[in-house]
PDB file of C-alpha atoms in Angstrom:
ATOM      1  CA  UNK A   1      66.912 -76.538  11.318  1.00 86.00           C
ATOM      2  CA  UNK A   2      63.449 -75.922  12.810  1.00 90.00           C
ATOM      3  CA  UNK A   3      60.329 -75.946  10.686  1.00 92.00           C
ATOM      4  CA  UNK A   4      57.672 -73.268  11.215  1.00 93.00           C
ATOM      5  CA  UNK A   5      54.089 -73.463   9.996  1.00 95.00           C
ATOM      6  CA  UNK A   6      52.342 -70.461   8.468  1.00 96.00           C
ATOM      7  CA  UNK A   7      48.876 -69.773   7.066  1.00 96.00           C
ATOM      8  CA  UNK A   8      48.118 -67.330   4.296  1.00 97.00           C
ATOM      9  CA  UNK A   9      45.267 -64.979   5.171  1.00 96.00           C
ATOM     10  CA  UNK A  10      44.597 -64.256   1.508  1.00 95.00           C
ATOM     11  CA  UNK A  11      44.165 -67.795   0.138  1.00 96.00           C
ATOM     12  CA  UNK A  12      44.020 -69.943   3.306  1.00 95.00           C
ATOM     13  CA  UNK A  13      47.028 -72.056   2.254  1.00 96.00           C
ATOM     14  CA  UNK A  14      48.994 -73.622   5.135  1.00 96.00           C
ATOM     15  CA  UNK A  15      52.715 -74.143   4.521  1.00 96.00           C
ATOM     16  CA  UNK A  16      55.988 -74.813   6.326  1.00 95.00           C
ATOM     17  CA  UNK A  17      59.214 -72.833   6.257  1.00 94.00           C
ATOM     18  CA  UNK A  18      62.577 -74.189   7.424  1.00 94.00           C
ATOM     19  CA  UNK A  19      64.728 -71.457   8.945  1.00 94.00           C
ATOM     20  CA  UNK A  20      67.066 -70.791  11.860  1.00 94.00           C
ATOM     21  CA  UNK A  21      65.507 -69.992  15.239  1.00 93.00           C
ATOM     22  CA  UNK A  22      66.937 -66.480  14.996  1.00 95.00           C
ATOM     23  CA  UNK A  23      64.529 -65.891  12.067  1.00 94.00           C
ATOM     24  CA  UNK A  24      61.489 -67.547  13.671  1.00 90.00           C
ATOM     25  CA  UNK A  25      59.489 -64.299  13.872  1.00 88.00           C
ATOM     26  CA  UNK A  26      60.339 -63.054  10.373  1.00 93.00           C
ATOM     27  CA  UNK A  27      57.412 -62.820   7.946  1.00 92.00           C
ATOM     28  CA  UNK A  28      57.022 -65.596   5.391  1.00 95.00           C
ATOM     29  CA  UNK A  29      55.692 -65.323   1.854  1.00 95.00           C
ATOM     30  CA  UNK A  30      52.952 -67.712   0.780  1.00 95.00           C
ATOM     31  CA  UNK A  31      53.886 -70.108  -2.048  1.00 95.00           C
ATOM     32  CA  UNK A  32      51.011 -68.450  -3.940  1.00 95.00           C
ATOM     33  CA  UNK A  33      52.864 -65.106  -3.738  1.00 95.00           C
ATOM     34  CA  UNK A  34      50.812 -63.458  -0.972  1.00 96.00           C
ATOM     35  CA  UNK A  35      52.491 -61.503   1.825  1.00 94.00           C
ATOM     36  CA  UNK A  36      49.639 -61.547   4.366  1.00 96.00           C
ATOM     37  CA  UNK A  37      50.642 -64.606   6.416  1.00 96.00           C
ATOM     38  CA  UNK A  38      50.518 -65.525  10.075  1.00 96.00           C
ATOM     39  CA  UNK A  39      52.776 -67.922  11.968  1.00 95.00           C
ATOM     40  CA  UNK A  40      50.845 -70.787  13.551  1.00 94.00           C
ATOM     41  CA  UNK A  41      51.446 -72.202  16.986  1.00 89.00           C
ATOM     42  CA  UNK A  42      52.817 -75.688  16.513  1.00 74.00           C
ATOM     43  CA  UNK A  43      53.135 -78.485  19.000  1.00 72.00           C
ATOM     44  CA  UNK A  44      55.989 -80.864  19.377  1.00 68.00           C
ATOM     45  CA  UNK A  45      55.566 -84.352  20.743  1.00 67.00           C
ATOM     46  CA  UNK A  46      58.122 -86.998  21.410  1.00 69.00           C
ATOM     47  CA  UNK A  47      57.458 -90.652  21.699  1.00 73.00           C
ATOM     48  CA  UNK A  48      59.608 -93.397  23.004  1.00 70.00           C
ATOM     49  CA  UNK A  49      59.572 -96.462  25.076  1.00 70.00           C
ATOM     50  CA  UNK A  50      60.702 -97.004  28.599  1.00 62.00           C
ATOM     51  CA  UNK A  51      63.764 -99.134  29.169  1.00 63.00           C
ATOM     52  CA  UNK A  52      62.032-101.003  31.990  1.00 59.00           C
ATOM     53  CA  UNK A  53      58.476-101.076  33.297  1.00 60.00           C
ATOM     54  CA  UNK A  54      57.735 -98.769  36.188  1.00 62.00           C
ATOM     55  CA  UNK A  55      57.697-100.483  39.558  1.00 65.00           C
ATOM     56  CA  UNK A  56      55.738 -98.929  42.370  1.00 66.00           C
ATOM     57  CA  UNK A  57      57.147 -98.873  45.881  1.00 66.00           C
ATOM     58  CA  UNK A  58      55.333-100.929  48.512  1.00 69.00           C
ATOM     59  CA  UNK A  59      52.870 -99.060  50.693  1.00 65.00           C
ATOM     60  CA  UNK A  60      54.282 -98.070  54.084  1.00 63.00           C
ATOM     61  CA  UNK A  61      53.123-100.086  57.037  1.00 66.00           C
ATOM     62  CA  UNK A  62      52.551 -98.937  60.545  1.00 63.00           C
ATOM     63  CA  UNK A  63      50.811 -96.204  62.433  1.00 60.00           C
ATOM     64  CA  UNK A  64      49.964 -93.252  60.302  1.00 59.00           C
ATOM     65  CA  UNK A  65      50.117 -89.677  61.355  1.00 60.00           C
ATOM     66  CA  UNK A  66      52.242 -87.100  59.644  1.00 64.00           C
ATOM     67  CA  UNK A  67      55.430 -89.178  59.747  1.00 62.00           C
ATOM     68  CA  UNK A  68      54.012 -92.481  58.570  1.00 59.00           C
ATOM     69  CA  UNK A  69      54.050 -93.988  62.048  1.00 60.00           C
ATOM     70  CA  UNK A  70      57.247 -92.409  63.271  1.00 62.00           C
ATOM     71  CA  UNK A  71      57.632 -90.277  66.329  1.00 63.00           C
ATOM     72  CA  UNK A  72      57.058 -86.604  65.546  1.00 63.00           C
ATOM     73  CA  UNK A  73      58.834 -84.764  68.283  1.00 60.00           C
TER      74      UNK A  73
END
């Protein structure tokens, strides 16, 4: 279940609420009992590691031009 971060405008407390995505926009009550809260924009980052190092392709050789040395007819 997704976690949404809110901030209370009354006391400045920042807190998280776990709820279904269908309720993402519903208001949340501050743990201090205040109703004046705003949903914060949160970021999500993933980390991982590559299975193999990236290998760059060799640079093309030859003429140039728009086709990398080929005949453009």
